[in-house]
mmCIF file of C-alpha atoms and ligand atoms in Angstrom:
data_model
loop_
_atom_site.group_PDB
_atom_site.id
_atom_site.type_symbol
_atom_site.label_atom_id
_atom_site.label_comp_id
_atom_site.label_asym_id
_atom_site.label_seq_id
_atom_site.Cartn_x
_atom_site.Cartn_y
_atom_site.Cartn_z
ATOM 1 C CA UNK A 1 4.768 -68.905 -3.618
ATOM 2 C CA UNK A 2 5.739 -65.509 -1.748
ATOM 3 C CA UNK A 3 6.924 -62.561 -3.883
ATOM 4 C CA UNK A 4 10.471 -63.414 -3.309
ATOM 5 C CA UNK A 5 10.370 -66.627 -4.705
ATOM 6 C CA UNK A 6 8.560 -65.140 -7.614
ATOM 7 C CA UNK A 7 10.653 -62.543 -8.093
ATOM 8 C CA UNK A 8 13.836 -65.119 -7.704
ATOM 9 C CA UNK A 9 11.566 -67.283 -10.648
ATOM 10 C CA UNK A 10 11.232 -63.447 -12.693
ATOM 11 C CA UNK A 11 14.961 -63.320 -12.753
ATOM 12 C CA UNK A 12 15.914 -66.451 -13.814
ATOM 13 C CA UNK A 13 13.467 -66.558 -16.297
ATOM 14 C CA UNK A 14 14.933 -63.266 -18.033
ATOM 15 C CA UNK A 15 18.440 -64.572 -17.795
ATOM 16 C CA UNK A 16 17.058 -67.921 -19.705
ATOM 17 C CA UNK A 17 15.727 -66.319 -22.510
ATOM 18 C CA UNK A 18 18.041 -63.295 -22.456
ATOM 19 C CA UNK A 19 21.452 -64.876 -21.578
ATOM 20 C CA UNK A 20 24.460 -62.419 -20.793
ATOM 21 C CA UNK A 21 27.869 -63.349 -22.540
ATOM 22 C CA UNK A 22 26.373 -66.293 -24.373
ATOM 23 C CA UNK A 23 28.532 -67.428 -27.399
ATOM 24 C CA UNK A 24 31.683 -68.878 -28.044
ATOM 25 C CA UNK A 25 34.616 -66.640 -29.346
ATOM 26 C CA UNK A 26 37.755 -67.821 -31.808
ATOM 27 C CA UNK A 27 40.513 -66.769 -29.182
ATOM 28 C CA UNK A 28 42.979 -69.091 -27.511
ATOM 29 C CA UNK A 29 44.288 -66.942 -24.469
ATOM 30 C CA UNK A 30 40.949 -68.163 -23.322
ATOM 31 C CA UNK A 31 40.721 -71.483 -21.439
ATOM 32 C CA UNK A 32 37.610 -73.768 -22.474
ATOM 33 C CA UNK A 33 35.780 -76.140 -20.095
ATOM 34 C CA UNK A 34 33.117 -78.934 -21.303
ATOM 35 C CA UNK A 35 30.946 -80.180 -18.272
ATOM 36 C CA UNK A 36 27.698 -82.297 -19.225
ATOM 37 C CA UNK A 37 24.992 -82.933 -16.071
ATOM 38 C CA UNK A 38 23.836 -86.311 -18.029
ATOM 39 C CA UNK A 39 20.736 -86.688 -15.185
ATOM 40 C CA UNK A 40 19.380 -83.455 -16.707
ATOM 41 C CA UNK A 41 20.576 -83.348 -19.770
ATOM 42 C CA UNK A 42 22.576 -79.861 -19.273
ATOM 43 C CA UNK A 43 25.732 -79.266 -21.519
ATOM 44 C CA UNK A 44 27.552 -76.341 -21.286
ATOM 45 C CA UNK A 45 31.029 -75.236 -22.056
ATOM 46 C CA UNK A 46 32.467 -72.046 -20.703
ATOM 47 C CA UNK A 47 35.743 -70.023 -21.915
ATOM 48 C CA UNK A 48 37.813 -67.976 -19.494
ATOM 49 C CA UNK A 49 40.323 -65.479 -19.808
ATOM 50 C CA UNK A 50 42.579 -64.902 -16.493
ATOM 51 C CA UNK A 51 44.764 -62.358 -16.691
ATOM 52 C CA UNK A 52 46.592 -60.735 -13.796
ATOM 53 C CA UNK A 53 45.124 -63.284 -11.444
ATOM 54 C CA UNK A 54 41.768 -61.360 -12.647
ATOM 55 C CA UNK A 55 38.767 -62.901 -14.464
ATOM 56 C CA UNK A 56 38.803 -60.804 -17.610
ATOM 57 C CA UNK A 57 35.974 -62.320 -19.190
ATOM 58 C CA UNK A 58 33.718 -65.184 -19.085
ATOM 59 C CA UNK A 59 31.752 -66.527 -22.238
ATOM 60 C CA UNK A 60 29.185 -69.650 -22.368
ATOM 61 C CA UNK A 61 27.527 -72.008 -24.691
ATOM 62 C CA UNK A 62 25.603 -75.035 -24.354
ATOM 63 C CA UNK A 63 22.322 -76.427 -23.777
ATOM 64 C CA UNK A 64 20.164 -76.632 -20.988
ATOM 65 C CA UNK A 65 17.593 -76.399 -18.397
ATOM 66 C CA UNK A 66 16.063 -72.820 -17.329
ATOM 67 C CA UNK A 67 18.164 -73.578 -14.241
ATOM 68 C CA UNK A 68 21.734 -74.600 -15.896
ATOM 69 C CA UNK A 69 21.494 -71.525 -18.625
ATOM 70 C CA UNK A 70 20.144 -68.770 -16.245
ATOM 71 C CA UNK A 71 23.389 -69.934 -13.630
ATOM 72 C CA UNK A 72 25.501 -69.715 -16.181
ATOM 73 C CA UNK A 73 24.426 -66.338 -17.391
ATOM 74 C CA UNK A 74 24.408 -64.760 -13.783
ATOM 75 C CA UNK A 75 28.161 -66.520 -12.893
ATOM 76 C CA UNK A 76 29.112 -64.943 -16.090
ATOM 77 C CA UNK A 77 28.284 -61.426 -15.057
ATOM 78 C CA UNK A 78 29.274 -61.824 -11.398
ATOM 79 C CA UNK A 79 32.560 -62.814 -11.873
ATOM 80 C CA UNK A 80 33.492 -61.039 -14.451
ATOM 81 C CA UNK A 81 36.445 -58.227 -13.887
ATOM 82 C CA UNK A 82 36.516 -60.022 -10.148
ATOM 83 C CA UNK A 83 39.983 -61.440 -8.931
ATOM 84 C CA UNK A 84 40.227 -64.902 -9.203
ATOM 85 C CA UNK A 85 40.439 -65.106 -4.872
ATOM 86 C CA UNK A 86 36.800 -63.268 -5.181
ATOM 87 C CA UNK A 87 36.185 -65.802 -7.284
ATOM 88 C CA UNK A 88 36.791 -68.710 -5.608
ATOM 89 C CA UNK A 89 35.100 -67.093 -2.806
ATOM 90 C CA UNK A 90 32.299 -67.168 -4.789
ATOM 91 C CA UNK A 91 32.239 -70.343 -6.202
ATOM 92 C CA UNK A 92 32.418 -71.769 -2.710
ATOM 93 C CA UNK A 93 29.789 -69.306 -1.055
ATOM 94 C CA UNK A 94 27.253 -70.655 -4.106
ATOM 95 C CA UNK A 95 27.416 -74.257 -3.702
ATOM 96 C CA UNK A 96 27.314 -73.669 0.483
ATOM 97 C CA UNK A 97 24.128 -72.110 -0.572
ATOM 98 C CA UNK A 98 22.766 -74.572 -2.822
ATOM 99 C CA UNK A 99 24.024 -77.261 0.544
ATOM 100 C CA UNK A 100 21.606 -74.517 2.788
ATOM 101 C CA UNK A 101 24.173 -73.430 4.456
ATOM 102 C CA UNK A 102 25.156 -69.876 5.894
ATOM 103 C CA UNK A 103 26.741 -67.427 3.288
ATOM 104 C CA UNK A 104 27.518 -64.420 2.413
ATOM 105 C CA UNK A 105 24.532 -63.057 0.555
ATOM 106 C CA UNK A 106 26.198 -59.663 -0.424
ATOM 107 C CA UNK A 107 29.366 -61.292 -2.074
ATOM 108 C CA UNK A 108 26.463 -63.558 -3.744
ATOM 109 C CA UNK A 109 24.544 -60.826 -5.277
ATOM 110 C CA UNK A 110 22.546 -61.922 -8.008
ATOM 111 C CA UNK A 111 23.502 -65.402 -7.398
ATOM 112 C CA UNK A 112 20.997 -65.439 -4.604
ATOM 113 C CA UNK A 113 17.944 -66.035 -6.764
ATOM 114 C CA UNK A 114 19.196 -69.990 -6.803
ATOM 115 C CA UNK A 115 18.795 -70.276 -2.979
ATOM 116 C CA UNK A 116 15.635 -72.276 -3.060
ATOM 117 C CA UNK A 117 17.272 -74.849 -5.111
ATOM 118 C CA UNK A 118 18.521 -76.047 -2.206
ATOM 119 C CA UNK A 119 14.709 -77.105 -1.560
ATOM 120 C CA UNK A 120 15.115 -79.821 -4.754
ATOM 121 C CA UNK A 121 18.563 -81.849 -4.646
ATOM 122 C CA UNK A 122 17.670 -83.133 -8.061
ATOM 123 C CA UNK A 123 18.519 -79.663 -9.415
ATOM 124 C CA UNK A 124 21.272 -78.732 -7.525
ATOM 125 C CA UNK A 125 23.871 -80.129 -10.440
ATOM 126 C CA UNK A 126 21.923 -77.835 -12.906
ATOM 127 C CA UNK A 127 22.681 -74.720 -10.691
ATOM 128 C CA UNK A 128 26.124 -75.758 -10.159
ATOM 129 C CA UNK A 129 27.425 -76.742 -13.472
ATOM 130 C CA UNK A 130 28.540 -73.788 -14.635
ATOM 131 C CA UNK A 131 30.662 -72.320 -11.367
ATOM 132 C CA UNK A 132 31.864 -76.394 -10.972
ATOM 133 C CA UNK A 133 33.751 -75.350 -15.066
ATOM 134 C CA UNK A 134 35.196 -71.981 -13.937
ATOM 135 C CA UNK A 135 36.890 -74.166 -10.829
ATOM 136 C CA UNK A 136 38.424 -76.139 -12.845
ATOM 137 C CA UNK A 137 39.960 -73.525 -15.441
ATOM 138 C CA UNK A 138 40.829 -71.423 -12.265
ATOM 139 C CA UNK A 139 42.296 -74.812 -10.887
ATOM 140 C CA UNK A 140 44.347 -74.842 -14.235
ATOM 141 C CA UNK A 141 42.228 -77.612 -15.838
ATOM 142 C CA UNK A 142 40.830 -77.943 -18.999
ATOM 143 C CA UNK A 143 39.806 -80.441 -20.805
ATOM 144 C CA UNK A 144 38.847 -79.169 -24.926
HETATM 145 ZN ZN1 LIG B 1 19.257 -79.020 -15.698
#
């Protein structure tokens, strides 16, 4: 392992145990998605407020892998305050990434730390689970 990759394992490890905007809130201008990964095991339900076509705030909760938590704690603080366009942006840019394709590592930011899941296909719906809910609640879906 180079110190990249072990510094990409550092910071998902801190955003496991340390999750940013983890918990639930009692609010309903927020719109709730449930998504499960059943291969894994991952469950994770996130809660969205849009307002002003801009991504006010972005909670989680759920159950998971390192992998599925730490994503959703990083998407949570990247998108956050972003318009929903930059959002979408992102959403795409990450799973091109976790496809190894070209993207725009600056937009990606933190994000980047997931790029060697593209290595193991297996954990690719782990990394994605969380930015596949927020497409859905920015596509208007929801489903709780
Ligand atoms: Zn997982």
């Amino acid at each position: 392992m180079n110190d990249l990759e072990n510094l990409y394992r550092q910071v998902i490890m801190d955003n496991y145990k340390n999750p940013k905007n983890k918990g639930l809130i009692e609010n309903d201008k927020y719109i709730k998605y449930h998504m499960s990964n059943p291969s894994c095991g991952d469950e994770i339900t996130i809660q969205v407020l849009i307002d002003d076509n801009t991504v006010k705030d972005l909670k989680h909760d759920g159950k998971g892998c390192s992998i599925c938590c730490a994503s959703a704690s990083i998407m949570s603080s990247l998108v956050k305050n972003k318009s929903v366009d930059v959002s979408t942006n992102l959403i795409n840019n990450f799973s091109d990434m976790l496809l190894g394709k070209e993207v725009n590592e600056e937009l990606l930011d933190e994000a980047i730390v997931f790029k060697g899941v593209s290595k193991f296909p297996a954990r690719m719906k782990c990394a994605s689970l969380a930015w596949k809910a927020l497409e859905k609640v920015i596509e208007g879906d929801t489903n709780e």
